[in-house]
Short mmCIF file of C-alpha atoms (C1' of nucleotides) in Angstrom, two decimals:
data_model
loop_
_atom_site.label_atom_id
_atom_site.label_comp_id
_atom_site.label_asym_id
_atom_site.label_seq_id
_atom_site.Cartn_x
_atom_site.Cartn_y
_atom_site.Cartn_z
CA MET A 79 97.90 85.32 102.53
CA HIS A 80 94.80 84.00 100.85
CA ASP A 81 92.86 86.50 102.90
CA ILE A 82 95.20 89.33 101.99
CA LEU A 83 94.42 88.84 98.32
CA LYS A 84 90.73 88.58 99.04
CA SER A 85 90.70 91.73 101.12
CA CYS A 86 92.55 93.51 98.34
CA GLU A 87 90.01 92.35 95.76
CA LEU A 88 92.67 90.59 93.77
CA LYS A 89 92.51 87.28 92.01
CA ASN A 90 94.11 84.41 93.77
CA THR A 91 96.92 83.35 91.48
CA LYS A 92 99.98 81.19 92.01
CA THR A 93 102.38 84.05 91.49
CA ARG A 94 100.70 86.32 93.96
CA LYS A 95 100.46 83.64 96.60
CA LEU A 96 104.13 82.93 96.13
CA VAL A 97 105.13 86.57 96.40
CA LEU A 98 103.14 86.96 99.59
CA GLU A 99 104.59 83.77 101.01
CA LEU A 100 108.11 84.97 100.34
CA LEU A 101 107.33 88.32 101.89
CA GLU A 102 106.02 86.59 104.98
CA GLN A 103 109.13 84.49 105.30
CA THR A 104 111.65 87.27 105.09
CA HIS A 105 112.51 89.35 108.12
CA ILE A 106 114.00 92.34 106.33
CA PRO A 107 112.71 94.30 103.35
CA VAL A 108 113.50 92.72 99.99
CA SER A 109 113.81 94.05 96.48
CA ALA A 110 111.68 92.93 93.55
CA GLU A 111 114.66 91.19 92.05
CA GLU A 112 115.44 89.31 95.25
CA LEU A 113 111.88 88.05 95.35
CA TYR A 114 112.14 87.06 91.72
CA ASP A 115 115.39 85.19 92.29
CA ARG A 116 114.04 83.36 95.29
CA ALA A 117 110.92 82.36 93.45
CA ARG A 118 113.03 81.12 90.56
CA ALA A 119 115.28 79.21 92.96
CA MET A 120 112.16 77.43 94.17
CA GLY A 121 111.45 76.35 90.65
CA ALA A 122 108.55 78.71 90.10
CA SER A 123 108.02 80.13 86.66
CA LEU A 124 107.23 83.82 86.67
CA SER A 125 108.52 87.05 85.20
CA LEU A 126 110.16 89.97 86.89
CA ALA A 127 107.53 92.26 85.39
CA THR A 128 104.85 90.34 87.22
CA VAL A 129 106.70 90.64 90.48
CA TYR A 130 106.79 94.39 89.99
CA ARG A 131 103.13 94.49 89.07
CA THR A 132 102.18 92.40 92.07
CA LEU A 133 104.20 94.51 94.48
CA SER A 134 102.81 97.63 92.95
CA VAL A 135 99.19 96.68 93.36
CA LEU A 136 99.76 95.34 96.87
CA THR A 137 101.41 98.60 97.81
CA GLU A 138 98.52 100.61 96.42
CA ARG A 139 96.07 98.51 98.38
CA GLY A 140 98.08 98.97 101.56
CA ALA A 141 99.15 95.35 102.05
CA VAL A 142 102.80 96.07 101.37
CA LEU A 143 105.11 98.93 102.31
CA LYS A 144 107.98 100.12 100.22
CA GLN A 145 111.20 101.92 101.01
CA SER A 146 114.08 103.04 98.89
CA ASN A 147 116.50 105.09 100.84
CA ARG A 148 119.47 102.83 100.47
CA ASP A 149 120.87 102.16 97.03
CA GLY A 150 118.90 102.74 93.88
CA LYS A 151 116.54 99.85 94.55
CA THR A 152 113.16 99.74 96.18
CA TYR A 153 112.61 97.37 99.07
CA TYR A 154 109.28 95.88 100.06
CA GLN A 155 107.89 94.42 103.25
CA LEU A 156 104.51 93.18 104.37
CA ASN A 157 102.51 95.87 106.10
CA ASP A 158 101.76 93.78 109.16
CA HIS A 159 101.87 95.12 112.65
CA HIS A 160 105.17 93.48 113.50
CA HIS A 161 107.01 95.62 111.00
CA LYS A 162 110.59 96.61 111.66
CA HIS A 163 112.80 99.58 111.03
CA PHE A 164 116.47 99.71 110.18
CA LEU A 165 119.65 101.61 110.72
CA VAL A 166 121.76 101.70 107.58
CA CYS A 167 125.45 102.60 107.31
CA THR A 168 125.71 105.16 104.54
CA VAL A 169 129.29 104.16 103.88
CA CYS A 170 129.30 100.35 103.63
CA GLY A 171 125.59 99.58 103.59
CA GLU A 172 125.55 97.44 106.72
CA ILE A 173 122.08 97.14 108.22
CA VAL A 174 121.01 96.83 111.85
CA GLN A 175 117.46 96.28 112.99
CA VAL A 176 115.76 98.79 115.29
CA ASP A 177 113.52 97.16 117.84
CA ALA A 178 111.18 99.99 118.53
CA CYS A 179 108.56 101.91 116.72
CA PRO A 180 107.38 105.00 118.52
CA LEU A 181 105.00 105.94 115.79
CA CYS A 182 101.73 104.23 116.33
CA LYS A 183 100.50 106.88 118.71
CA LEU A 184 101.63 109.61 116.38
CA GLU A 185 99.79 107.92 113.53
CA GLU A 186 96.51 108.09 115.38
CA GLU A 187 96.94 111.75 116.11
CA LEU A 188 97.86 112.43 112.51
CA ALA A 189 94.82 110.61 111.23
CA LYS A 190 92.61 112.76 113.42
CA SER A 191 94.21 116.03 112.51
CA THR A 192 94.55 115.47 108.78
CA GLY A 193 91.62 113.23 107.88
CA TYR A 194 93.97 110.82 106.13
CA ARG A 195 93.41 107.12 106.51
CA ILE A 196 96.97 106.17 107.36
CA THR A 197 98.10 102.88 105.91
CA GLY A 198 101.68 102.78 107.04
CA HIS A 199 104.97 104.53 107.43
CA SER A 200 108.53 104.19 106.39
CA LEU A 201 111.34 104.96 108.77
CA GLU A 202 115.01 104.48 108.33
CA PHE A 203 118.00 105.79 110.23
CA MET A 204 121.22 106.71 108.51
CA GLY A 205 124.64 106.69 110.07
CA THR A 206 128.14 105.36 110.04
CA CYS A 207 128.79 101.96 111.49
CA PRO A 208 131.58 101.40 114.02
CA ARG A 209 133.86 99.71 111.50
CA CYS A 210 133.55 102.49 108.94
CA GLN A 211 134.16 105.04 111.69
CA LYS A 212 137.43 103.29 112.55
CA GLU A 213 138.49 103.04 108.96
CA GLY A 214 137.99 106.77 108.64
CA LYS A 215 135.99 106.56 105.43
CA GLU A 216 133.63 109.19 106.73
CA LYS A 217 134.19 112.91 107.12
CA PRO A 218 132.74 113.87 110.50
CA MET B 97 126.18 127.30 103.39
CA HIS B 98 129.77 128.39 103.06
CA ASP B 99 130.41 126.71 106.36
CA ILE B 100 128.62 123.53 105.30
CA LEU B 101 131.01 123.11 102.43
CA LYS B 102 133.96 123.85 104.65
CA SER B 103 132.88 121.38 107.27
CA CYS B 104 132.41 118.77 104.57
CA GLU B 105 135.92 119.42 103.24
CA LEU B 106 134.56 120.36 99.86
CA LYS B 107 135.69 123.08 97.54
CA ASN B 108 133.62 126.18 97.53
CA THR B 109 132.24 126.33 94.01
CA LYS B 110 129.39 128.28 92.45
CA THR B 111 127.35 125.21 91.72
CA ARG B 112 127.58 123.82 95.22
CA LYS B 113 126.71 127.12 96.81
CA LEU B 114 123.71 127.38 94.55
CA VAL B 115 122.51 123.87 95.32
CA LEU B 116 122.79 124.52 99.04
CA GLU B 117 121.02 127.84 98.69
CA LEU B 118 118.14 126.21 96.86
CA LEU B 119 117.95 123.47 99.46
CA GLU B 120 117.78 126.08 102.19
CA GLN B 121 114.99 127.93 100.46
CA THR B 122 112.72 124.97 99.93
CA HIS B 123 110.50 123.73 102.70
CA ILE B 124 109.84 120.29 101.32
CA PRO B 125 112.22 117.67 99.91
CA VAL B 126 113.13 118.23 96.26
CA SER B 127 114.39 115.99 93.51
CA ALA B 128 117.66 116.45 91.67
CA GLU B 129 115.80 117.49 88.58
CA GLU B 130 113.72 120.07 90.42
CA LEU B 131 116.91 121.61 91.78
CA TYR B 132 118.39 121.57 88.31
CA ASP B 133 115.33 123.24 86.80
CA ARG B 134 115.24 125.92 89.47
CA ALA B 135 118.92 126.63 89.04
CA ARG B 136 118.44 126.90 85.30
CA ALA B 137 115.44 129.16 85.78
CA MET B 138 117.75 131.46 87.72
CA GLY B 139 120.06 131.61 84.76
CA ALA B 140 122.75 129.43 86.27
CA SER B 141 124.75 127.20 83.99
CA LEU B 142 125.26 123.74 85.38
CA SER B 143 124.61 120.16 84.43
CA LEU B 144 122.23 117.67 85.92
CA ALA B 145 125.13 115.30 86.46
CA THR B 146 126.77 117.85 88.70
CA VAL B 147 123.62 118.27 90.72
CA TYR B 148 123.57 114.53 91.28
CA ARG B 149 127.23 114.50 92.18
CA THR B 150 126.81 117.37 94.59
CA LEU B 151 123.81 115.82 96.29
CA SER B 152 125.59 112.53 96.48
CA VAL B 153 128.67 113.85 98.21
CA LEU B 154 126.62 116.03 100.56
CA THR B 155 124.55 113.01 101.50
CA GLU B 156 127.65 110.93 102.19
CA ARG B 157 129.04 113.68 104.38
CA GLY B 158 125.77 113.92 106.27
CA ALA B 159 124.79 117.45 105.23
CA VAL B 160 121.82 116.27 103.20
CA LEU B 161 119.20 113.58 103.73
CA LYS B 162 117.54 111.65 100.99
CA GLN B 163 114.23 109.87 100.69
CA SER B 164 112.65 107.96 97.89
CA ASN B 165 109.48 106.35 99.01
CA ARG B 166 107.13 108.18 96.74
CA ASP B 167 107.49 107.77 92.99
CA GLY B 168 110.63 106.56 91.35
CA LYS B 169 112.54 109.69 92.22
CA THR B 170 114.82 110.51 95.10
CA TYR B 171 114.09 113.60 97.17
CA TYR B 172 116.66 115.58 99.10
CA GLN B 173 116.52 117.94 102.04
CA LEU B 174 119.08 119.71 104.19
CA ASN B 175 119.93 117.74 107.29
CA ASP B 176 119.38 120.61 109.67
CA HIS B 177 117.74 120.23 113.00
CA HIS B 178 114.49 121.78 111.88
CA HIS B 179 113.85 118.96 109.48
CA LYS B 180 110.31 117.93 108.69
CA HIS B 181 108.45 114.77 107.90
CA PHE B 182 105.58 114.20 105.54
CA LEU B 183 102.38 112.31 105.07
CA VAL B 184 101.89 111.28 101.46
CA CYS B 185 98.66 110.15 99.82
CA THR B 186 99.49 106.95 97.98
CA VAL B 187 96.65 107.56 95.56
CA CYS B 188 97.01 111.15 94.39
CA GLY B 189 100.41 112.08 95.80
CA GLU B 190 99.20 114.96 97.93
CA ILE B 191 101.65 115.84 100.69
CA VAL B 192 100.99 117.14 104.18
CA GLN B 193 103.66 118.19 106.64
CA VAL B 194 103.98 116.46 110.00
CA ASP B 195 104.95 118.83 112.78
CA ALA B 196 106.56 116.41 115.13
CA CYS B 197 109.58 114.25 115.23
CA PRO B 198 109.62 111.82 118.09
CA LEU B 199 112.90 110.34 117.05
CA CYS B 200 115.68 112.36 118.55
CA LYS B 201 115.54 110.49 121.82
CA LEU B 202 115.42 107.18 120.03
CA GLU B 203 118.43 108.19 117.98
CA GLU B 204 120.53 108.72 121.07
CA GLU B 205 119.60 105.34 122.44
CA LEU B 206 120.36 103.70 119.13
CA ALA B 207 123.76 105.33 118.92
CA LYS B 208 124.63 103.96 122.32
CA SER B 209 123.42 100.46 121.67
CA THR B 210 124.82 100.03 118.18
CA GLY B 211 127.97 102.13 118.14
CA TYR B 212 126.79 103.88 114.97
CA ARG B 213 127.32 107.57 114.61
CA ILE B 214 123.83 108.49 113.51
CA THR B 215 123.66 111.22 110.93
CA GLY B 216 119.96 111.36 110.25
CA HIS B 217 116.76 109.56 109.59
CA SER B 218 114.07 109.40 107.02
CA LEU B 219 110.45 109.10 107.99
CA GLU B 220 107.39 109.22 105.85
CA PHE B 221 103.80 108.27 106.47
CA MET B 222 101.64 106.73 103.80
CA GLY B 223 97.90 106.97 103.60
CA THR B 224 94.87 108.04 101.68
CA CYS B 225 93.87 111.66 101.76
CA PRO B 226 90.28 112.66 102.54
CA ARG B 227 89.46 113.52 98.94
CA CYS B 228 90.70 110.20 97.59
CA GLN B 229 88.78 108.40 100.32
CA LYS B 230 85.59 110.12 99.17
CA GLU B 231 86.25 109.39 95.55
CA GLY B 232 86.63 105.74 96.44
CA LYS B 233 89.83 105.30 94.51
CA GLU B 234 91.22 103.21 97.33
CA LYS B 235 90.35 99.66 98.30
CA PRO B 236 90.03 99.62 102.09
"C1'" DG C 41 150.82 123.67 90.27
"C1'" DT C 42 147.81 120.05 91.73
"C1'" DA C 43 143.91 117.96 93.31
"C1'" DT C 44 139.31 118.54 92.78
"C1'" DC C 45 135.31 119.74 90.14
"C1'" DT C 46 132.36 120.11 85.96
"C1'" DG C 47 130.10 119.35 81.39
"C1'" DC C 48 128.92 116.35 77.95
"C1'" DA C 49 127.47 112.25 76.13
"C1'" DA C 50 127.07 107.63 76.71
"C1'" DA C 51 126.06 103.74 79.85
"C1'" DA C 52 123.89 101.41 83.38
"C1'" DG C 53 120.06 100.07 86.17
"C1'" DA C 54 115.52 99.78 87.80
"C1'" DT C 55 110.89 99.93 86.71
"C1'" DT C 56 106.94 100.28 83.44
"C1'" DT C 57 104.17 99.22 79.45
"C1'" DG C 58 101.94 97.28 74.99
"C1'" DC C 59 100.20 93.43 73.35
"C1'" DA C 60 98.74 88.74 72.68
"C1'" DG C 61 97.67 84.66 75.01
"C1'" DC C 62 96.09 82.36 79.60
"C1'" DA C 63 93.57 81.61 83.80
"C1'" DA C 64 90.35 82.61 87.67
"C1'" DG C 65 85.78 83.36 89.18
"C1'" DC D 213 82.16 83.69 79.23
"C1'" DT D 214 84.45 87.89 80.82
"C1'" DT D 215 87.62 90.35 83.32
"C1'" DG D 216 91.72 90.31 85.11
"C1'" DC D 217 96.56 88.34 85.06
"C1'" DT D 218 101.02 87.09 82.92
"C1'" DG D 219 105.12 86.71 79.86
"C1'" DC D 220 108.03 88.74 76.74
"C1'" DA D 221 110.48 92.32 74.78
"C1'" DA D 222 110.88 96.97 74.12
"C1'" DA D 223 110.59 101.48 76.09
"C1'" DT D 224 111.14 104.82 79.69
"C1'" DC D 225 113.20 107.19 83.24
"C1'" DT D 226 116.44 108.15 86.78
"C1'" DT D 227 121.02 108.03 88.16
"C1'" DT D 228 125.99 107.03 87.29
"C1'" DT D 229 130.39 107.24 84.88
"C1'" DG D 230 134.59 108.17 81.69
"C1'" DC D 231 137.09 111.58 80.03
"C1'" DA D 232 138.94 116.08 78.79
"C1'" DG D 233 139.03 120.65 80.05
"C1'" DA D 234 138.30 124.20 83.84
"C1'" DT D 235 138.63 125.91 88.60
"C1'" DA D 236 139.61 126.43 93.59
"C1'" DC D 237 143.12 126.68 96.84
#
DNA sequence: GTATCTGCAAAAGATTTGCAGCAAG
DNA sequence: CTTGCTGCAAATCTTTTGCAGATAC
């Protein structure tokens, strides 16, 4: 995580190291506020604004990916190569992990055809979970 | 679009028909405010709150997909089977369309393994467009 | 006629920003 | 030292909500 900051040309501060550490520990995308709360719970002293600023610059530099298709919040995850995708119930919000990412090949092709340097992607499936289907909250 | 409302068990009002019409016309995802502005430009009388409410219920019922990985806004598109995905420059915001969606097969598998009824997915690629690469605004 | 829908204005959230002080290289 | 980073509080911006009147069926 030291190296991530270096490769992003960012100064190596306590807050940033902590944010990166927390991002490494988590296995699903987290919101800025969740990161802030966890950092606080560990006794760290930092402000929510800084968490946002840190996530923002890391996203710009490609070290972090963001997603916000669920509720109103934005969720962040490290842009490593073990990233995961999710299937979200649009009724109750339950989340299931998807263990496949068929996109790496497509990314290469895209890079060739568009000239973009592709830094990541965001993929999320929407649906209705079995329980919500039973409870008939959805309109098929 | 008449039929969409019917199949969603929604009343067939002017505003909803207009929102669906505008969604059908556009070829890229649009924000609630863009829809509102376009409707207003056409002389329609409606409120932004209603646009949000309409999009919200259509999303719940699976007729519309939403995405919000770009700026702070949420973008909506019809959940038809000709849907498109996009490649977004994280520096300047330029958008390119991706003419492939390798996900339909994966969706079927997911539905089987999770029991979810899958209503859609949201996929977006992030990268740096050729111009921004040249201008060196990115930190590789 | 009744349940649903809409407009308006106000509220609620999430995220951003200005500025003054602090810290890393 | 100098540039970049942070905290705080205020501002901004998008989205949601309560309520009273209007509309679809």
